[in-house]
Coordinates of C-alpha atoms in Angstrom, one line a residue:
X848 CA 11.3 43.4 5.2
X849 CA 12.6 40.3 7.5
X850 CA 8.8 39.7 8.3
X851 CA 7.8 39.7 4.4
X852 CA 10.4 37.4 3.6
X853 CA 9.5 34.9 6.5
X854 CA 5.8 34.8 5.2
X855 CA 7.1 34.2 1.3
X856 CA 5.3 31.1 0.4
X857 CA 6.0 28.9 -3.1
X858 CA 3.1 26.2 -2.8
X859 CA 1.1 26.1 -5.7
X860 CA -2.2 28.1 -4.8
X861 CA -5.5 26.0 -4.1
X862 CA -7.0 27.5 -6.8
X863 CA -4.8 25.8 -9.2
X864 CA -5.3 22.6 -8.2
X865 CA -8.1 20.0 -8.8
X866 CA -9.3 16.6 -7.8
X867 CA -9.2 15.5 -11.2
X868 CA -6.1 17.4 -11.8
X869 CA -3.9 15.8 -8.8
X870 CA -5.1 12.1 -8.8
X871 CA -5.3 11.3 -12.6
X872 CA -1.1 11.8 -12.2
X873 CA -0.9 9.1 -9.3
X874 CA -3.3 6.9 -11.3
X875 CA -1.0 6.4 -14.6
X876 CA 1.9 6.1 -11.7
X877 CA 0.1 3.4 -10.3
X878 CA -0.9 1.7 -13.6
X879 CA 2.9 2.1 -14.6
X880 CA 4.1 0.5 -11.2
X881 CA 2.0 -2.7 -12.0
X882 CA 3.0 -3.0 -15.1
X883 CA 6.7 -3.0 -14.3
X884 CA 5.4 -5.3 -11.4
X885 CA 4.0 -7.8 -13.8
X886 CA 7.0 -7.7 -16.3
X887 CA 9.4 -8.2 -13.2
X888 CA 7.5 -11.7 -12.8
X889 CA 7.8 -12.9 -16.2
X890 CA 11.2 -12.2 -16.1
X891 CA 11.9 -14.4 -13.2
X892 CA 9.1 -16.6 -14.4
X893 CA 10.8 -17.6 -17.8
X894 CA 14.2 -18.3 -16.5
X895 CA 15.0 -21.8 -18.1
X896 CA 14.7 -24.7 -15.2
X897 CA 14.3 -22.3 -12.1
X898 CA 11.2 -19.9 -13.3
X899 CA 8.7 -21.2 -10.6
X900 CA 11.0 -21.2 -8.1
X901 CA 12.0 -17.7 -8.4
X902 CA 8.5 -16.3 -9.1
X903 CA 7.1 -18.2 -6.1
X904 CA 10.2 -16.9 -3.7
X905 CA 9.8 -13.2 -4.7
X906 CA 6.2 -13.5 -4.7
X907 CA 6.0 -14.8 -1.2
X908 CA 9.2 -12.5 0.0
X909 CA 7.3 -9.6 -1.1
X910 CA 4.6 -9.6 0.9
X911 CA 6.8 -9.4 4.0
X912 CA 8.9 -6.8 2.4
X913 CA 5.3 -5.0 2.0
X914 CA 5.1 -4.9 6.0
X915 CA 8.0 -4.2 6.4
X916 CA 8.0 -1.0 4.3
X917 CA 4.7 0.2 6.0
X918 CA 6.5 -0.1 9.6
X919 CA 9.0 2.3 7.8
X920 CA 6.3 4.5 5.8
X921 CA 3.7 5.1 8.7
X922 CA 4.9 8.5 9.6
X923 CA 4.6 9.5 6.4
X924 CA 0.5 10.1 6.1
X925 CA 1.5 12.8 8.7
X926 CA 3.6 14.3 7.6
X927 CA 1.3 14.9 4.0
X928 CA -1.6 16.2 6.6
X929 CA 1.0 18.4 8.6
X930 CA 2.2 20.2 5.8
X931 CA -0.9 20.6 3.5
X932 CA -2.5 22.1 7.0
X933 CA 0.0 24.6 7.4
X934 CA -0.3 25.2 3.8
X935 CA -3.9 25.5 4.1
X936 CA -3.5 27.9 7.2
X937 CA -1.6 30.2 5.5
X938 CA 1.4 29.7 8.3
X939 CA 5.0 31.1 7.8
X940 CA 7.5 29.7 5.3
X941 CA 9.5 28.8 8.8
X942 CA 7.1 27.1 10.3
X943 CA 6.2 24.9 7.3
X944 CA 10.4 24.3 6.8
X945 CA 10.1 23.3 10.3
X946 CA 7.7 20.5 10.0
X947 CA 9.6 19.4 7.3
X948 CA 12.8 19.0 8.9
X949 CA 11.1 17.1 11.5
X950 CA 9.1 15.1 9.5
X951 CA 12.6 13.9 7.5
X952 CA 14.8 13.5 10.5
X953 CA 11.9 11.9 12.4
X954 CA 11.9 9.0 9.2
X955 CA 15.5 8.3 8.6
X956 CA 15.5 7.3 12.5
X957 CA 12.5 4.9 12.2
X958 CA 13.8 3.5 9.2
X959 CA 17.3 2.7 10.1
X960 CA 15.7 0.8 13.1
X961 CA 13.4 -1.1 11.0
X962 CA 15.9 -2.1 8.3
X963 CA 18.2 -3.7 11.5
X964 CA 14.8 -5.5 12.3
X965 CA 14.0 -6.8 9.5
X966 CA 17.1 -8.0 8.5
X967 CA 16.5 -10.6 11.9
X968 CA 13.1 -11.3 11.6
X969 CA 12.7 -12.0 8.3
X970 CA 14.2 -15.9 8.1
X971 CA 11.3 -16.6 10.9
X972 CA 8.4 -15.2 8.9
X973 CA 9.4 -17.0 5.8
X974 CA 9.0 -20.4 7.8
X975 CA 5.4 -19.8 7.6
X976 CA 5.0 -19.6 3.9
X977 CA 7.9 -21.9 2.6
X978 CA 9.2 -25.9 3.3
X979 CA 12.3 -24.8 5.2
X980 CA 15.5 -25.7 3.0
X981 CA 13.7 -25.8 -0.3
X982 CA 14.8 -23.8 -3.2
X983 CA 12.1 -21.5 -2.9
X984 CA 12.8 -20.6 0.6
X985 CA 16.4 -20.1 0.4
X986 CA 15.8 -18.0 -2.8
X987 CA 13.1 -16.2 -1.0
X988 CA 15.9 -15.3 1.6
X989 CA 18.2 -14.1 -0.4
X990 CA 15.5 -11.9 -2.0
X991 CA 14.5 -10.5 1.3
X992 CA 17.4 -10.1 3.1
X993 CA 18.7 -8.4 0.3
X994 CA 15.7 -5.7 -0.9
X995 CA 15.6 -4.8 2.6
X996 CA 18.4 -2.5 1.9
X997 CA 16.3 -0.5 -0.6
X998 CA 13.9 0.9 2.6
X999 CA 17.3 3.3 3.3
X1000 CA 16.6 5.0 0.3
X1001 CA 13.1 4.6 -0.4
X1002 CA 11.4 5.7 2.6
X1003 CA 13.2 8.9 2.8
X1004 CA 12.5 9.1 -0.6
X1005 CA 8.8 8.4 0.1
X1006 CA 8.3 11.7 2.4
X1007 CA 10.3 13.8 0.3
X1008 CA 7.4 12.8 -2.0
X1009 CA 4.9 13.6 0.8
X1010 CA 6.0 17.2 1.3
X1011 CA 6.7 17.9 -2.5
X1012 CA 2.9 16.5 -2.9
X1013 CA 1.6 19.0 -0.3
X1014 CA 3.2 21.4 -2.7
X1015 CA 1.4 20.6 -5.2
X1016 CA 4.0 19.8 -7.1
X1017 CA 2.4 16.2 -7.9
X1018 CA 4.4 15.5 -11.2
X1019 CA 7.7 16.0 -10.2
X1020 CA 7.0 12.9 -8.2
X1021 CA 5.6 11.4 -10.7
X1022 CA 8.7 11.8 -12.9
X1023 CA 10.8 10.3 -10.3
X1024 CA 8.3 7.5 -9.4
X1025 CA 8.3 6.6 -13.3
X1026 CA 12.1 7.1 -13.8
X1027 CA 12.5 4.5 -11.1
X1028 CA 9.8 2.2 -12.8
X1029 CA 11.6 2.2 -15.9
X1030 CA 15.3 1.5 -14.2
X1031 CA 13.9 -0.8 -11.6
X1032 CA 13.0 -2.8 -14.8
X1033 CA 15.4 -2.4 -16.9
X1034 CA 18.5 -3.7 -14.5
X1035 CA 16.0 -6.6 -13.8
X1036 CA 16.0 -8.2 -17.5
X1037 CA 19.8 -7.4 -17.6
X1038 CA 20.6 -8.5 -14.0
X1039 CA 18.4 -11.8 -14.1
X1040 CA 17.9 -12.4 -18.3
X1041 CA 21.8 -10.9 -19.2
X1042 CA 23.6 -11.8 -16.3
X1043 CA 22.3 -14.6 -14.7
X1044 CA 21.8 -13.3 -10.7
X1045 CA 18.8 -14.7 -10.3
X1046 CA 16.4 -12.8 -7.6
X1047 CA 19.6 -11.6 -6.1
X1048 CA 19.6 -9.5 -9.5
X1049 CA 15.6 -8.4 -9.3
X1050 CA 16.5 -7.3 -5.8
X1051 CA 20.1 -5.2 -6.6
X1052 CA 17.7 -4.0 -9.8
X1053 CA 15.3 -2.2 -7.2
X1054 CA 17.8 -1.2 -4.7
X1055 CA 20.0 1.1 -7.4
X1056 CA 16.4 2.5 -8.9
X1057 CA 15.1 3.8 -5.0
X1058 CA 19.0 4.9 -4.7
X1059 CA 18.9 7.0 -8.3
X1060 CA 15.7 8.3 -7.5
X1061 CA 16.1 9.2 -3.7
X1062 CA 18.8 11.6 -5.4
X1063 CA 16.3 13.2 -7.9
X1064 CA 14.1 14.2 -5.2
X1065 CA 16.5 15.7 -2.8
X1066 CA 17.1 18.2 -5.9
X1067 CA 13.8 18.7 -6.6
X1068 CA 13.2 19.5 -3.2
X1069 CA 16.0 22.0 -2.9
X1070 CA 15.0 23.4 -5.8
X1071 CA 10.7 23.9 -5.1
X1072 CA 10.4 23.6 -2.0
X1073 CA 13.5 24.7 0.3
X1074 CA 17.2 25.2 0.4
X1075 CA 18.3 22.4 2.6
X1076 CA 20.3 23.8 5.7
X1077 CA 22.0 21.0 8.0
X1078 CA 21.4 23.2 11.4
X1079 CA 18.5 23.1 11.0
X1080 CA 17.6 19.5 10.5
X1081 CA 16.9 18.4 14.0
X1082 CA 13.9 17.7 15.8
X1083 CA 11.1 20.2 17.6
X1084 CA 9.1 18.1 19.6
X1085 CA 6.1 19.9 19.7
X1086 CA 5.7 19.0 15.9
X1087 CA 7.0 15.7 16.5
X1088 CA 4.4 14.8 19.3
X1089 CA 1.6 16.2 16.8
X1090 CA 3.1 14.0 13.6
X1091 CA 2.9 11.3 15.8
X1092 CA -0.5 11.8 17.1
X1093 CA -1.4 11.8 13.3
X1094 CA 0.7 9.1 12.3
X1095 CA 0.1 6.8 14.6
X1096 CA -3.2 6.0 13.8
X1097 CA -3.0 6.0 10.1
X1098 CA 0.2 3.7 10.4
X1099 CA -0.9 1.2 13.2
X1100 CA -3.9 0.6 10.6
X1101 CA -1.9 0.1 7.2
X1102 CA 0.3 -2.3 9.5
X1103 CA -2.4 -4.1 11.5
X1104 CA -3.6 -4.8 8.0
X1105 CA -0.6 -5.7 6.2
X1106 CA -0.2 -8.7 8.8
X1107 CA -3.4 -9.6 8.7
X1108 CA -3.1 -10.1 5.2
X1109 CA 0.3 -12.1 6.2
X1110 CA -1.4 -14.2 8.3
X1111 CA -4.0 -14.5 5.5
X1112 CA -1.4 -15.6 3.2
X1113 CA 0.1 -18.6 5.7
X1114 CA -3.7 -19.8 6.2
X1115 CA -4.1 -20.3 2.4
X1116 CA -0.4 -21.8 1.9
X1117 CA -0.8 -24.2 4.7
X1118 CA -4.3 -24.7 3.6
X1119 CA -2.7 -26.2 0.2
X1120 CA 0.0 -28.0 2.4
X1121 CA -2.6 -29.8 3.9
X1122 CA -4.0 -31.3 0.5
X1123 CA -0.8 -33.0 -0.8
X1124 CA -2.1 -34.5 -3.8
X1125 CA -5.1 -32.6 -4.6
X1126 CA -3.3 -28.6 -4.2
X1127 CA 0.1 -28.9 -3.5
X1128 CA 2.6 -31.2 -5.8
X1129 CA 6.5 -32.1 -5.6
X1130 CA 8.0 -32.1 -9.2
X1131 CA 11.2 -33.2 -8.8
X1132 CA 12.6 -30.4 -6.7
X1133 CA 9.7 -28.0 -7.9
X1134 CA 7.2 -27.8 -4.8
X1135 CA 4.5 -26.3 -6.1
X1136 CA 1.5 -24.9 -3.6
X1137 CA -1.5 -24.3 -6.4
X1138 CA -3.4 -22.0 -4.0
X1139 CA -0.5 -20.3 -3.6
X1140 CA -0.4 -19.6 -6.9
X1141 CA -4.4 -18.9 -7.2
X1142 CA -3.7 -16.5 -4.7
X1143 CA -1.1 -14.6 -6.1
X1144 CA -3.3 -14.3 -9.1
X1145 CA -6.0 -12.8 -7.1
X1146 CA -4.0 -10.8 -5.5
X1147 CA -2.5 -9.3 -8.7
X1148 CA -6.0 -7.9 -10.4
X1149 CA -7.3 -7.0 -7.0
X1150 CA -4.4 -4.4 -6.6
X1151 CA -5.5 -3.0 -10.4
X1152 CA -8.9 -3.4 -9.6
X1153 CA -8.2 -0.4 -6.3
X1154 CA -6.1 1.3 -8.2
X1155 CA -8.8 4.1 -9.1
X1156 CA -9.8 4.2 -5.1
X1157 CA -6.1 4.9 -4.5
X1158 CA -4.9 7.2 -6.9
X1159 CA -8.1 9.7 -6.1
X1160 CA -7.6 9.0 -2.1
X1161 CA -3.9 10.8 -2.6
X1162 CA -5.2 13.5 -4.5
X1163 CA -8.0 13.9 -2.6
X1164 CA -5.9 14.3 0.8
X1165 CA -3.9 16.6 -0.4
X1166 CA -7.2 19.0 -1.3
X1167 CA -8.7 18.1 1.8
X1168 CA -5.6 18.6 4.6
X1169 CA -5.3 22.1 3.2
X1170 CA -9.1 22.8 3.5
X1171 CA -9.2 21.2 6.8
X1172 CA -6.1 23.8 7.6
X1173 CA -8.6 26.9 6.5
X1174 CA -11.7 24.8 8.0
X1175 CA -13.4 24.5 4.6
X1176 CA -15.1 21.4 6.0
X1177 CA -17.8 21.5 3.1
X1178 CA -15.4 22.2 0.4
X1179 CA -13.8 18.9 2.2
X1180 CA -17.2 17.0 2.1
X1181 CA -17.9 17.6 -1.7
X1182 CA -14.2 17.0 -2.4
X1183 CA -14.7 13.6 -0.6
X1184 CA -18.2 12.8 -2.1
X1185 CA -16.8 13.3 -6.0
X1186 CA -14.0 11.2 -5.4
X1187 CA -15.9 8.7 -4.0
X1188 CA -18.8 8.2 -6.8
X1189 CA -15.7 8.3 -9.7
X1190 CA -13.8 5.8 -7.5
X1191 CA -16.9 3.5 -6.9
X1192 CA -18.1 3.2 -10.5
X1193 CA -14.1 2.4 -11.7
X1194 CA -13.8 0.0 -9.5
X1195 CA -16.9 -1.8 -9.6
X1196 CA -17.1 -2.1 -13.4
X1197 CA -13.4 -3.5 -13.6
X1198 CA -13.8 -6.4 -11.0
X1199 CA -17.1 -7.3 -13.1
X1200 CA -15.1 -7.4 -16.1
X1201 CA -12.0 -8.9 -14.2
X1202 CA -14.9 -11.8 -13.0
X1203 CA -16.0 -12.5 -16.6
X1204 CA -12.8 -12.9 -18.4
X1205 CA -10.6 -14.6 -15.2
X1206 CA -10.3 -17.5 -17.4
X1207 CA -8.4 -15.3 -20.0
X1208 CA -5.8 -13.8 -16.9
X1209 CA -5.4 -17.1 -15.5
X1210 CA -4.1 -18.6 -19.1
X1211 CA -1.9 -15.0 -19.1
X1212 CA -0.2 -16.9 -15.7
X1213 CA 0.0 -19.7 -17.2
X1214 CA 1.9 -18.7 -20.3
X1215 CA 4.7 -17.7 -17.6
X1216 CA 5.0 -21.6 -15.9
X1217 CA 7.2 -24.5 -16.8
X1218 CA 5.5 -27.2 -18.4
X1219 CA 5.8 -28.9 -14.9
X1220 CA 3.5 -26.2 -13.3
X1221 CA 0.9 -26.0 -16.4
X1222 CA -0.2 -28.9 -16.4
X1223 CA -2.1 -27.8 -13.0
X1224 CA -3.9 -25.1 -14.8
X1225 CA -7.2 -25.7 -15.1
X1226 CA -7.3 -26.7 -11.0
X1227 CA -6.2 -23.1 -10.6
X1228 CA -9.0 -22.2 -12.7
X1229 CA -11.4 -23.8 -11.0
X1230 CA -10.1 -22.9 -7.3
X1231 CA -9.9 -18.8 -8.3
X1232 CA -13.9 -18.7 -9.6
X1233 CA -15.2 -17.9 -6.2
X1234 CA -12.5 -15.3 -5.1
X1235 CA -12.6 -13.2 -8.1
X1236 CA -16.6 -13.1 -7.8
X1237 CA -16.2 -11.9 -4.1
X1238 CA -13.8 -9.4 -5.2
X1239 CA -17.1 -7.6 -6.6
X1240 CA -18.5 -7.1 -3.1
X1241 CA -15.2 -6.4 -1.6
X1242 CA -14.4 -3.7 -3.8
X1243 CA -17.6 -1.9 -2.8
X1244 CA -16.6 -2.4 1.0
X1245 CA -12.9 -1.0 -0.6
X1246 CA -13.7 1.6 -1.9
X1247 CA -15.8 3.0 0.9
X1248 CA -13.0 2.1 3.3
X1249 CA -10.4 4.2 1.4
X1250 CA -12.0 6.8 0.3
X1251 CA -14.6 7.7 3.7
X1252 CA -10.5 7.3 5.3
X1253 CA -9.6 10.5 3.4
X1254 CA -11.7 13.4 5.5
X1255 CA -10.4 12.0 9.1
X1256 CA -7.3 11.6 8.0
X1257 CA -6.7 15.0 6.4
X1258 CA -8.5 16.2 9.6
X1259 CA -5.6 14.3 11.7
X1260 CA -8.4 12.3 13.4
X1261 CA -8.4 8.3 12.7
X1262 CA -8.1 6.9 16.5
X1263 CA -11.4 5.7 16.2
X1264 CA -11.4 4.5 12.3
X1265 CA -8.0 2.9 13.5
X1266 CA -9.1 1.4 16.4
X1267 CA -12.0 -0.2 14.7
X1268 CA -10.2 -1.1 11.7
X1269 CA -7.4 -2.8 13.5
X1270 CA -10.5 -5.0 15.8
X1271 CA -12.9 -5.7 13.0
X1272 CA -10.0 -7.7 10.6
X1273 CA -8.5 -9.0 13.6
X1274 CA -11.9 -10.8 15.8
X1275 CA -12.7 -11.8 11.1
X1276 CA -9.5 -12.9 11.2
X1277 CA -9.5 -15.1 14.2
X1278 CA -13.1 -16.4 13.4
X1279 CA -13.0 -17.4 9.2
X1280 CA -8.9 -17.9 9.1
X1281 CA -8.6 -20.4 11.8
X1282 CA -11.9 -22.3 10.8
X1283 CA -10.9 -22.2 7.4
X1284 CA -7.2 -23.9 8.0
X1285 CA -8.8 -26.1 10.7
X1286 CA -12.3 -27.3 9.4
X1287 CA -10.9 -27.9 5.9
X1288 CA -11.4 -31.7 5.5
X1289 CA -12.0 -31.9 1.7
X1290 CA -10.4 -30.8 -2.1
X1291 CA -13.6 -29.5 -2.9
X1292 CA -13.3 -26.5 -5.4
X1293 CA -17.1 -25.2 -4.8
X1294 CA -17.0 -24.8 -0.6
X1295 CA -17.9 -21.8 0.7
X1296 CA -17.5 -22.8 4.2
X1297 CA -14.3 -23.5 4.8
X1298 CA -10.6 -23.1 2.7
X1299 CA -9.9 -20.6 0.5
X1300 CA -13.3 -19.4 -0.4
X1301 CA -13.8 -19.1 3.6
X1302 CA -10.7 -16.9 3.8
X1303 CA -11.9 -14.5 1.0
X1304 CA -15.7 -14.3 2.1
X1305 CA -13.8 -12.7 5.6
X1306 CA -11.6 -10.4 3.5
X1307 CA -15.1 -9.2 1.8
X1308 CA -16.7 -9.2 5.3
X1309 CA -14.1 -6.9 6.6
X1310 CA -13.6 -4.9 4.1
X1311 CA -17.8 -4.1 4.3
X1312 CA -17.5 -3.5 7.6
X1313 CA -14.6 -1.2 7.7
X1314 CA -16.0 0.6 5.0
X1315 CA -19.9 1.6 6.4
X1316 CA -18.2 2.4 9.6
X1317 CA -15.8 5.0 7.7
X1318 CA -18.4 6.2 5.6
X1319 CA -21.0 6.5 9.1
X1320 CA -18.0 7.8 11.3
X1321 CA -17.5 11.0 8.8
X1322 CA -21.2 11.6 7.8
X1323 CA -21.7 12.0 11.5
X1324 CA -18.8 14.9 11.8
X1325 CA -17.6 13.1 15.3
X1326 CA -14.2 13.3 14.2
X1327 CA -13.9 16.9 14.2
X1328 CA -13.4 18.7 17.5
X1329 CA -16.1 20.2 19.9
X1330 CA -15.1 23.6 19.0
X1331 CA -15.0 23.3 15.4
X1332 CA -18.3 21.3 15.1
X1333 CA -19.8 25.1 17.1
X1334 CA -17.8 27.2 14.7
X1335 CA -19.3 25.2 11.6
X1336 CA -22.7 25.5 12.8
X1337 CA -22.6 28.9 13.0
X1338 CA -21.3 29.3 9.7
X1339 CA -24.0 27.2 8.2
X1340 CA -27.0 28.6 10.3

């Protein structure tokens, strides 16, 4: 009796699931989270007399938030591959509980040490991006001293979401992830629009949305997936070494990454800094950096552009960890394959279309800008032409890179995709982001070589680069180990 209750399982069976099924859910997430995104912007944006500053310091203190919450988040990839592998190898109800409480305790730790972190670091990083004692900067650290306070509730929140994913319960996350679109919103216009808080009140608006949210998934976790009991949250160590071992990887890459594109984004800002009179303008106490504006443009219809690419990777994953469990390394492979032809055509078709009406999104920008800041328009238009064309080519290298990441990863295998990924942006880095900040001598819109279009001809580079040796690395089954590459061979032969 005991033993039939400790093997009681209440995953949703693979049979019930689909690729189609699991990512279409994480796509409309996705589209809904960029859309609140977007309408976040405009409200800071169209606040009478301090609009561009608020839009440029939230803009620029995001992107460090975004590192910051992937130091915090990194643990979680493994703990999605743990559990969909235990799920997959039909292991005890106990032992999957056990990863869990692991996997939880293991991520309030590493995000409690984080938050402390970031709460010093953060002044020094803005130096890079902002003029020191400008409005923008001290806004931008209010922004980010302040948001940081909404990792204690969203990470934990975030592998909650992991576990209730390997499930497959995928639209109970959903709900939450939506609820906390619509609240993180919503207290935005009445915070900044209604009450006048400025980006303190974007920030508060997210922090009470991760807060309302982390409490809806705690019960929905109780409720699917298991009855919480506080002896037994603690840690095993032989499930933490092996979360770890997968984490690691997976995490050190998203981070490596994420600073790279930091670094990326204090090239192009000092690039403009460099031009006074040509990109970057003082308007009264407006100081306004037009490539960094062009680049947050980019940067904004790039993200919808990989949206697809995304949103199948996570549904994807969760099919593949739990056939990688079983060793259904073919069922893997076609899984992998499907999501990857869907994924390429989405993506490639939007950032043509995104390429031939960019004129259209810039004047969407625009609309947004004080009268100060428009005027500068059509130099934005002419300084984005070149980036959103090499978004074509880097979307192919994208899509390959996110997608070829999915069978490794579900495996619990990405040393070597890691360890390439991290070298290949880093040497591309060194070589195009230095000569472009250094060798940039002229205002010229059109040059490849050197400035902004330098910088995004190495993000298309890289991007190529990472993806062929993802899509190489599991076409050549190296990631598996020795004695599952002999089992499989048997099976086919």
């Amino acid at each position: 009796m005991n033993m039939d209750k400790a093997k009681k399982t209440n995953y949703i069976s693979d049979s019930k699931l689909s690729l189609v099924s699991l990512s279409i859910p994480f796509l409309f997430m996705s589209l809904a989270s960029f859309a609140a995104s977007i309408i976040n912007t405009i409200v800071l944006a169209i606040v009478p007399n301090n609009g561009v500053v608020y839009a440029e310091a939230v803009g620029t203190a995001s992107r460090i938030f975004n590192v910051l919450a992937t130091l915090c988040t990194f643990i979680i990839g493994g703990i999605g591959v743990i559990v969909a592998q235990y799920v997959g190898k039909k292991k005890d109800e106990e032992d999957i509980h056990k990863a869990i409480y692991t996997s939880i305790f293991t991520i309030i730790i590493f995000t409690l040490s984080i938050f402390v972190f970031s709460e010093i670091i953060s002044p020094f990083i803005l130096f890079g991006y902002l003029k020191p004692g400008s409005d923008q900067y001290n806004n931008g650290l209010i922004y980010i001293e302040t948001i940081a306070i909404s990792l204690l509730f969203m990470t934990p929140k975030s592998a909650i979401g992991a576990v209730v994913n390997s499930y497959g319960y995928v639209k109970h996350t959903i709900i939450w992830n939506i609820l906390g679109i619509f609240i993180d919103t919503g207290l935005t216009i009445l915070f900044v629009i209604g009450i006048d808080l400025g980006v303190l009140g974007s920030s508060l608006g997210t922090i009470i949305a991760n807060f309302v949210t982390l409490i809806y998934a705690i019960i929905i976790l109780n409720k699917k997936v298991l009855k919480w009991n506080w002896k037994k949250f603690k840690l095993d160590k032989k499930i933490f070494k092996k979360l770890l071992k997968i984490s690691v990887p997976i995490g050190f890459e998203k981070l490596s990454y994420n600073f790279a594109m930091l670094i990326v984004g204090i090239f192009i800002a000092q690039i403009g800094l460099k031009f006074k009179g040509s990109f970057y303008f003082e308007e009264g106490t407006n100081k306004i950096n037009l490539l960094n504006v062009s680049n947050t443009i980019i940067q904004t219809f790039s993200t919808i552009i990989t949206i697809t690419s995304i949103a199948f990777s996570q549904g994807g994953a969760i099919i593949c960890a739990r056939k990688m469990g079983a060793k259904d390394y073919v069922g893997a492979e076609k899984t992998i394959k499907k999501a990857f032809l869907i994924s390429l055509i989405s993506d490639v078709i939007l950032s043509i279309i995104l390429f031939f009406i960019q004129t259209y999104l810039v004047d969407f920008f625009e609309i947004t800008q004080s009268d100060d800041v428009k005027k500068y328009f059509n130099i934005v238009k002419k300084i984005v032409f070149i980036p959103f064309l090499l978004l074509i080519f880097l979307q192919i290298g994208r899509t390959l890179n996110i997608i070829y990441l999915t069978g490794p990863m579900s495996y619990g295998n990405l040393l070597y995709n890691s360890v390439f990924s991290v070298i290949n942006t880093w040497v591309l880095l060194i070589i195009f982001g230095f000569v472009s900040l250094y060798c940039s001598s002229s205002s010229n819109y059109g040059d490849i070589l050197y400035g902004m279009n330098g910088i995004y001809l190495f993000m298309m580079c890289d991007e190529l680069f990472r993806g062929v040796f993802n899509y190489w690395w599991w076409k050549s089954k190296k990631w598996k180990k020795k004695k599952d590459n002999i089992e499989n061979i048997k099976k086919t032969s």
